[in-house]
Short mmCIF file of C-alpha atoms in Angstrom, two decimals:
data_model
loop_
_atom_site.label_atom_id
_atom_site.label_comp_id
_atom_site.label_asym_id
_atom_site.label_seq_id
_atom_site.Cartn_x
_atom_site.Cartn_y
_atom_site.Cartn_z
CA MET A 22 111.48 2.60 145.50
CA THR A 23 110.03 4.91 148.15
CA GLN A 24 111.54 8.36 148.05
CA LYS A 25 113.40 9.36 151.20
CA THR A 26 111.33 12.06 152.90
CA ALA A 27 111.99 14.68 155.55
CA LEU A 28 109.06 16.36 157.31
CA LEU A 29 109.36 19.73 159.00
CA LEU A 30 107.33 19.56 162.22
CA SER A 31 106.40 22.86 163.86
CA GLY A 32 104.35 21.71 166.83
CA GLY A 33 101.16 22.95 165.17
CA VAL A 34 98.18 20.89 164.05
CA ASP A 35 98.86 21.31 160.32
CA SER A 36 102.26 19.64 160.32
CA ALA A 37 100.96 17.01 162.79
CA VAL A 38 98.25 15.99 160.32
CA ALA A 39 100.85 16.13 157.54
CA LEU A 40 102.77 13.47 159.51
CA TYR A 41 99.63 11.36 159.86
CA GLN A 42 98.97 11.64 156.11
CA LEU A 43 102.49 10.50 155.26
CA ILE A 44 102.25 7.53 157.64
CA ALA A 45 98.83 6.61 156.21
CA ALA A 46 100.37 6.67 152.71
CA GLY A 47 103.05 4.18 153.76
CA ARG A 48 105.93 6.62 154.17
CA GLN A 49 108.25 6.73 157.17
CA PRO A 50 109.55 10.31 157.18
CA ASP A 51 112.39 11.56 159.30
CA CYS A 52 111.01 14.54 161.20
CA TYR A 53 112.79 17.76 162.07
CA TYR A 54 112.01 20.81 164.13
CA ILE A 55 113.84 23.89 162.88
CA ARG A 56 114.89 26.13 165.74
CA ILE A 57 114.96 29.72 164.50
CA ALA A 58 114.57 31.51 167.82
CA PRO A 59 117.76 32.11 169.84
CA ARG A 60 118.00 30.13 173.08
CA GLU A 61 119.45 33.11 174.90
CA ASP A 62 116.61 35.60 174.47
CA ALA A 63 116.47 37.83 177.54
CA ASP A 64 112.95 37.05 178.78
CA ASN A 65 112.74 33.44 177.55
CA THR A 66 109.58 34.22 175.58
CA LEU A 67 110.97 32.72 172.39
CA SER A 68 112.80 29.82 174.02
CA CYS A 69 109.76 28.71 176.05
CA SER A 70 107.60 28.70 172.96
CA ALA A 71 110.18 26.62 171.08
CA GLU A 72 110.52 24.11 173.91
CA GLU A 73 106.76 23.57 173.97
CA ASP A 74 106.76 23.05 170.19
CA ILE A 75 109.62 20.55 170.46
CA GLU A 76 107.87 18.54 173.19
CA ILE A 77 104.76 18.23 171.03
CA ALA A 78 106.80 17.24 167.97
CA GLN A 79 108.73 14.62 169.97
CA SER A 80 105.49 13.16 171.30
CA LEU A 81 104.05 12.84 167.79
CA CYS A 82 107.19 11.12 166.50
CA ARG A 83 107.23 8.65 169.40
CA ARG A 84 103.62 7.76 168.65
CA TYR A 85 104.35 6.97 165.01
CA GLY A 86 107.81 5.48 165.57
CA VAL A 87 109.69 7.88 163.31
CA ALA A 88 113.01 9.62 163.82
CA PHE A 89 113.08 13.14 165.23
CA ASP A 90 115.80 15.75 165.52
CA VAL A 91 116.14 19.48 166.18
CA ILE A 92 118.09 21.49 163.60
CA ASP A 93 119.38 24.79 164.92
CA CYS A 94 119.07 27.46 162.23
CA HIS A 95 118.69 30.47 164.49
CA ARG A 96 122.00 31.98 163.41
CA GLU A 97 121.09 31.62 159.74
CA TYR A 98 117.67 33.13 160.43
CA TRP A 99 119.08 36.16 162.15
CA GLU A 100 121.86 36.63 159.60
CA ARG A 101 119.65 36.15 156.53
CA VAL A 102 115.99 36.84 157.29
CA THR A 103 116.38 39.42 160.04
CA HIS A 104 119.05 41.26 158.04
CA TYR A 105 116.73 41.30 155.01
CA THR A 106 113.81 42.55 157.12
CA ILE A 107 115.68 45.31 158.92
CA GLU A 108 117.39 46.63 155.79
CA LYS A 109 114.09 46.75 153.90
CA VAL A 110 112.31 48.47 156.78
CA ARG A 111 115.17 50.95 157.21
CA ALA A 112 114.82 51.87 153.52
CA GLY A 113 111.09 52.50 153.93
CA TYR A 114 109.83 49.29 152.33
CA THR A 115 107.28 46.73 153.55
CA PRO A 116 109.05 43.34 153.70
CA ASN A 117 107.60 39.89 154.38
CA PRO A 118 109.93 37.86 156.64
CA ASP A 119 107.84 34.68 156.43
CA VAL A 120 108.18 34.56 152.64
CA MET A 121 111.95 34.76 152.90
CA CYS A 122 112.01 32.26 155.78
CA ASN A 123 110.60 29.60 153.45
CA ARG A 124 113.24 30.27 150.78
CA LEU A 125 116.25 30.92 153.02
CA ILE A 126 115.59 28.68 156.03
CA LYS A 127 112.96 25.93 155.65
CA PHE A 128 114.03 25.01 152.12
CA GLY A 129 117.42 26.74 152.31
CA ALA A 130 119.51 26.43 155.48
CA PHE A 131 117.76 23.17 156.38
CA ASN A 132 118.70 21.71 153.01
CA GLU A 133 122.31 22.82 153.51
CA LYS A 134 122.50 21.11 156.92
CA CYS A 135 120.72 17.82 156.24
CA GLY A 136 117.87 18.21 153.75
CA HIS A 137 120.22 17.48 150.83
CA ALA A 138 120.15 13.83 151.92
CA TYR A 139 116.41 13.59 151.13
CA ASP A 140 114.48 13.28 147.91
CA LEU A 141 111.51 15.20 149.31
CA ILE A 142 110.91 17.83 151.98
CA ALA A 143 107.36 17.89 153.33
CA THR A 144 105.68 20.73 155.24
CA GLY A 145 102.21 21.50 156.56
CA HIS A 146 101.56 24.33 154.11
CA TYR A 147 98.18 24.72 152.43
CA ALA A 148 99.34 24.39 148.83
CA ARG A 149 99.44 21.72 146.15
CA THR A 150 101.83 20.67 143.42
CA GLU A 151 101.06 19.25 140.00
CA GLU A 152 103.46 17.55 137.62
CA GLU A 153 103.10 17.92 133.86
CA GLY A 154 105.78 16.18 131.87
CA ASN A 155 109.05 17.25 133.47
CA LEU A 156 107.51 20.41 134.97
CA LYS A 157 106.31 20.80 138.55
CA TRP A 158 103.79 23.55 139.31
CA LEU A 159 102.85 25.18 142.59
CA CYS A 160 99.05 25.23 142.77
CA THR A 161 96.56 26.81 145.12
CA SER A 162 94.77 25.04 147.95
CA PRO A 163 91.02 24.42 147.71
CA ASP A 164 90.76 26.38 150.98
CA PRO A 165 90.95 30.01 149.76
CA VAL A 166 91.28 31.39 153.28
CA LYS A 167 94.19 29.16 154.29
CA ASP A 168 95.97 28.98 150.92
CA GLN A 169 99.70 29.66 151.45
CA THR A 170 101.06 29.71 147.92
CA ASP A 171 101.84 33.40 148.46
CA PHE A 172 104.32 32.41 151.18
CA LEU A 173 105.96 29.85 148.87
CA ALA A 174 106.19 31.91 145.67
CA GLN A 175 109.80 32.96 146.30
CA LEU A 176 111.10 29.37 146.35
CA TYR A 177 113.77 28.50 143.83
CA ASP A 178 112.79 25.95 141.19
CA TRP A 179 115.04 23.29 142.73
CA GLN A 180 113.38 23.85 146.12
CA LEU A 181 109.91 23.42 144.63
CA SER A 182 111.09 20.23 142.92
CA LYS A 183 111.71 18.69 146.38
CA ALA A 184 108.62 20.10 148.11
CA ILE A 185 105.47 18.14 148.97
CA PHE A 186 102.44 19.31 150.93
CA PRO A 187 100.53 16.36 152.43
CA ILE A 188 97.53 18.45 153.59
CA GLY A 189 97.54 20.88 150.67
CA HIS A 190 94.41 19.34 149.13
CA MET A 191 92.37 19.73 152.33
CA MET A 192 90.18 22.36 153.93
CA LYS A 193 91.22 23.50 157.40
CA GLU A 194 88.07 21.98 158.91
CA GLU A 195 89.07 18.57 157.54
CA VAL A 196 92.55 18.89 159.04
CA ARG A 197 91.01 19.65 162.45
CA ARG A 198 88.60 16.71 162.14
CA ILE A 199 91.46 14.30 161.38
CA ALA A 200 93.46 15.64 164.32
CA GLU A 201 90.48 15.14 166.65
CA ARG A 202 89.61 11.70 165.23
CA GLU A 203 93.21 10.51 165.63
CA HIS A 204 93.48 12.10 169.08
CA LEU A 205 96.60 14.03 168.14
CA ILE A 206 98.15 15.83 171.09
CA ASN A 207 97.75 19.26 169.50
CA ALA A 208 94.31 18.75 167.93
CA HIS A 209 92.90 21.82 169.66
CA ARG A 210 96.00 23.97 169.62
CA LYS A 211 95.39 27.44 168.19
CA ASP A 212 97.03 28.42 164.89
CA SER A 213 100.07 30.65 165.18
CA GLN A 214 99.71 34.25 164.10
CA GLY A 215 102.21 36.77 162.77
CA ILE A 216 105.89 36.24 162.00
CA CYS A 217 106.89 32.62 162.36
CA PHE A 218 109.25 32.85 165.36
CA LEU A 219 108.05 35.91 167.28
CA GLY A 220 105.50 34.14 169.46
CA LYS A 221 104.10 36.73 171.86
CA ILE A 222 106.59 39.42 170.85
CA ASP A 223 104.99 42.39 169.11
CA TYR A 224 106.32 43.10 165.60
CA ASN A 225 106.94 46.76 166.46
CA ASP A 226 108.98 45.71 169.49
CA TYR A 227 111.00 43.43 167.22
CA ILE A 228 111.73 46.35 164.86
CA ARG A 229 112.44 48.68 167.78
CA ARG A 230 115.18 46.32 169.02
CA TYR A 231 117.18 46.93 165.86
CA LEU A 232 116.21 50.39 164.63
CA GLY A 233 115.04 52.19 167.76
CA GLU A 234 112.78 55.19 167.22
CA ASN A 235 113.06 58.12 164.81
CA PRO A 236 110.25 60.66 165.46
CA GLY A 237 108.92 62.73 162.59
CA LEU A 238 105.89 64.65 161.38
CA VAL A 239 102.55 63.21 160.30
CA ILE A 240 100.90 65.35 157.62
CA ASP A 241 97.38 65.29 156.17
CA ILE A 242 98.10 64.76 152.46
CA GLU A 243 94.94 66.64 151.40
CA THR A 244 95.38 69.78 153.52
CA GLY A 245 99.12 69.80 154.24
CA LYS A 246 98.35 70.31 157.94
CA LYS A 247 100.19 68.58 160.77
CA VAL A 248 98.17 65.77 162.33
CA GLY A 249 100.73 64.63 164.88
CA THR A 250 104.06 62.86 165.13
CA HIS A 251 105.18 59.30 164.51
CA ARG A 252 107.89 57.34 166.34
CA GLY A 253 109.46 55.96 163.19
CA LEU A 254 108.30 55.39 159.64
CA TRP A 255 109.17 51.71 160.03
CA PHE A 256 106.25 51.27 162.43
CA HIS A 257 103.71 52.09 159.70
CA THR A 258 102.71 50.42 156.44
CA ILE A 259 100.97 51.92 153.44
CA GLY A 260 97.23 51.36 153.70
CA GLN A 261 97.36 50.98 157.50
CA ARG A 262 94.31 52.26 159.33
CA HIS A 263 94.35 50.78 162.82
CA GLY A 264 96.92 51.75 165.41
CA LEU A 265 97.87 55.17 164.02
CA GLY A 266 96.79 56.83 167.27
CA PHE A 267 95.69 60.22 165.92
CA GLY A 268 92.45 61.97 166.89
CA GLY A 269 89.72 62.95 164.46
CA GLY A 270 90.02 59.78 162.42
CA PRO A 271 89.77 57.42 160.76
CA TRP A 272 93.15 58.01 159.14
CA PHE A 273 94.98 55.94 156.53
CA ALA A 274 98.75 55.85 156.02
CA VAL A 275 99.11 56.62 152.29
CA LYS A 276 102.69 57.77 151.62
CA LYS A 277 106.14 58.11 153.17
CA ASN A 278 108.86 60.67 152.51
CA ILE A 279 111.94 58.76 153.63
CA LYS A 280 114.41 61.65 153.21
CA LYS A 281 112.31 64.09 155.23
CA ASN A 282 110.99 61.42 157.63
CA ILE A 283 107.35 62.41 157.02
CA LEU A 284 104.33 60.11 157.16
CA PHE A 285 101.42 61.28 155.02
CA VAL A 286 97.92 60.24 156.03
CA SER A 287 94.50 60.69 154.49
CA HIS A 288 91.16 61.24 156.17
CA GLY A 289 88.09 59.13 155.46
CA TYR A 290 87.13 55.51 155.08
CA ASN A 291 88.11 55.12 151.42
CA PRO A 292 90.50 57.89 150.38
CA GLN A 293 91.41 57.69 146.70
CA SER A 294 95.02 58.40 147.63
CA ALA A 295 95.16 54.97 149.31
CA TYR A 296 94.49 53.20 145.98
CA THR A 297 96.74 52.34 143.04
CA GLN A 298 95.82 50.70 139.75
CA THR A 299 99.22 50.50 138.01
CA PHE A 300 102.56 49.65 139.63
CA ARG A 301 105.96 48.18 138.73
CA ILE A 302 107.57 45.00 140.01
CA GLY A 303 111.18 43.83 139.90
CA ASP A 304 113.40 40.86 140.87
CA LEU A 305 110.77 38.48 139.50
CA ASN A 306 111.15 34.92 140.76
CA MET A 307 109.55 32.36 138.44
CA LEU A 308 108.85 28.95 139.98
CA THR A 309 108.47 26.65 136.99
CA VAL A 310 108.95 28.30 133.58
CA PRO A 311 110.84 31.44 132.46
CA VAL A 312 108.74 34.59 132.21
CA THR A 313 109.37 34.64 128.45
CA GLU A 314 107.23 31.49 128.14
CA LEU A 315 104.42 33.21 129.99
CA LEU A 316 104.22 36.46 128.02
CA SER A 317 102.61 36.79 124.60
CA ASP A 318 104.35 38.12 121.48
CA GLN A 319 102.29 41.30 121.54
CA SER A 320 104.01 44.67 121.76
CA PRO A 321 104.76 45.11 124.58
CA PRO A 322 104.76 41.42 125.62
CA GLN A 323 101.92 40.88 128.08
CA GLN A 324 99.72 38.31 129.79
CA ARG A 325 96.42 38.21 131.62
CA ILE A 326 96.97 37.14 135.22
CA THR A 327 95.54 37.31 138.71
CA PHE A 328 97.63 38.51 141.64
CA LYS A 329 97.81 39.15 145.39
CA ILE A 330 99.79 41.71 147.34
CA ARG A 331 98.83 40.44 150.80
CA HIS A 332 97.63 37.24 152.45
CA THR A 333 93.92 37.30 151.64
CA SER A 334 91.49 35.05 149.80
CA ASP A 335 91.14 37.60 146.98
CA TYR A 336 92.82 37.13 143.59
CA LEU A 337 92.81 40.36 141.61
CA PRO A 338 92.59 40.31 137.77
CA ALA A 339 95.21 42.30 135.85
CA THR A 340 97.43 42.50 132.81
CA MET A 341 101.18 42.02 133.27
CA LEU A 342 103.41 43.86 130.77
CA ASP A 343 107.13 43.49 130.08
CA ASN A 344 108.95 46.84 130.41
CA GLY A 345 112.01 45.49 128.58
CA ASP A 346 114.43 46.17 131.45
CA ASP A 347 113.83 43.16 133.74
CA THR A 348 110.93 45.00 135.36
CA TYR A 349 107.23 44.51 134.72
CA THR A 350 104.09 46.60 135.05
CA ILE A 351 100.93 45.32 136.68
CA GLN A 352 97.80 47.00 135.34
CA ALA A 353 94.99 45.96 137.66
CA ASP A 354 91.44 45.91 136.34
CA ALA A 355 90.35 47.98 139.35
CA PRO A 356 92.13 50.20 141.90
CA VAL A 357 93.94 48.25 144.65
CA HIS A 358 94.17 49.40 148.25
CA GLY A 359 97.48 49.70 150.10
CA VAL A 360 100.08 48.94 147.41
CA ALA A 361 103.46 49.50 149.07
CA PRO A 362 107.08 49.19 147.87
CA GLY A 363 108.73 46.06 149.24
CA GLN A 364 105.57 43.98 149.29
CA PHE A 365 105.56 40.84 147.20
CA CYS A 366 103.19 40.76 144.25
CA VAL A 367 102.30 37.08 143.81
CA ILE A 368 101.35 36.13 140.27
CA TYR A 369 98.83 33.44 139.29
CA ASP A 370 97.20 32.31 136.08
CA ALA A 371 93.88 33.88 135.08
CA CYS A 372 91.87 31.31 137.04
CA HIS A 373 94.24 31.52 140.05
CA HIS A 374 95.06 27.82 139.98
CA ARG A 375 98.77 27.84 139.18
CA CYS A 376 101.16 30.17 140.97
CA TYR A 377 103.78 31.44 138.54
CA GLY A 378 106.01 33.19 141.11
CA SER A 379 106.36 36.58 142.78
CA ALA A 380 108.22 39.86 142.54
CA GLU A 381 108.88 42.85 144.74
CA ILE A 382 106.79 45.97 144.26
CA MET A 383 109.06 48.86 143.29
CA ALA A 384 109.00 52.45 144.50
CA LYS A 385 107.44 54.93 142.11
#
């Protein structure tokens, strides 16, 4: 019996080709657009973008004769994801709203509203799954640039059990070729950039809406001299180089003093103060097996892994050690640039094929 499938359509080319792939495989998915932008935004920037996405999604569903509906999750997004983002930023951390959107909205609020009626929930993510006995693993895409397992590594195990990724085995170029060959309406539409719902809104403007500005000093960490002033620590991330706006650069943001509201910067292209080789992680989310099955019986328990701390094609080799207090230490083989509290450290096996899960980087 064919499993009942829901497909989350975004209006972009990836989910459009995901629909084509499901149809070609003999499935008839019910398609949904998840509205996470409020309709009443003041300048209509978000609403207009959503309406364009919905029109494209509707057109695709009419073409393939499948059901389509819009599920409004904007209140859940703003209560769950925006609250998470603002509280982390206020505390001086570097959050990732898109990671939490997948857990709390696309596979969370959607499931609460109607996804529970489906055996499978399909998306246009670049990721794969593999089943081994009764275990289901999240695995990387063959396209290292587009791989999105890092955005999915906070899913709960039950969410992963329902997830399928119809284009996860493809390279981006192949997805574009299929879209062009099948004359899909959005074949040449540009990929979205940045946070999933912001559209043309700048991230700093988004933060400014909720936290305003809080000016403070910018200090050269090597000399202790004042370089300038910042408008709020939440507008800067550790490792940031571009957009600091200070003369005599280049400058890197390397440290924050939250209590004193000071941003420390370092001069030069590769300041050693911008690199870290050992850091702690906490609130580890394991996708498939408990962490105890991953770690060896050495003292302390440990495991060779690869990891990411940002969305790049690089997988960094390291050893992961159990601290014995529900936290873990990552000992990278080489110094890593821009490690910041609040970022997610995404953990993979040594050959970066299977994604084990992710955890939040802790403050020193």
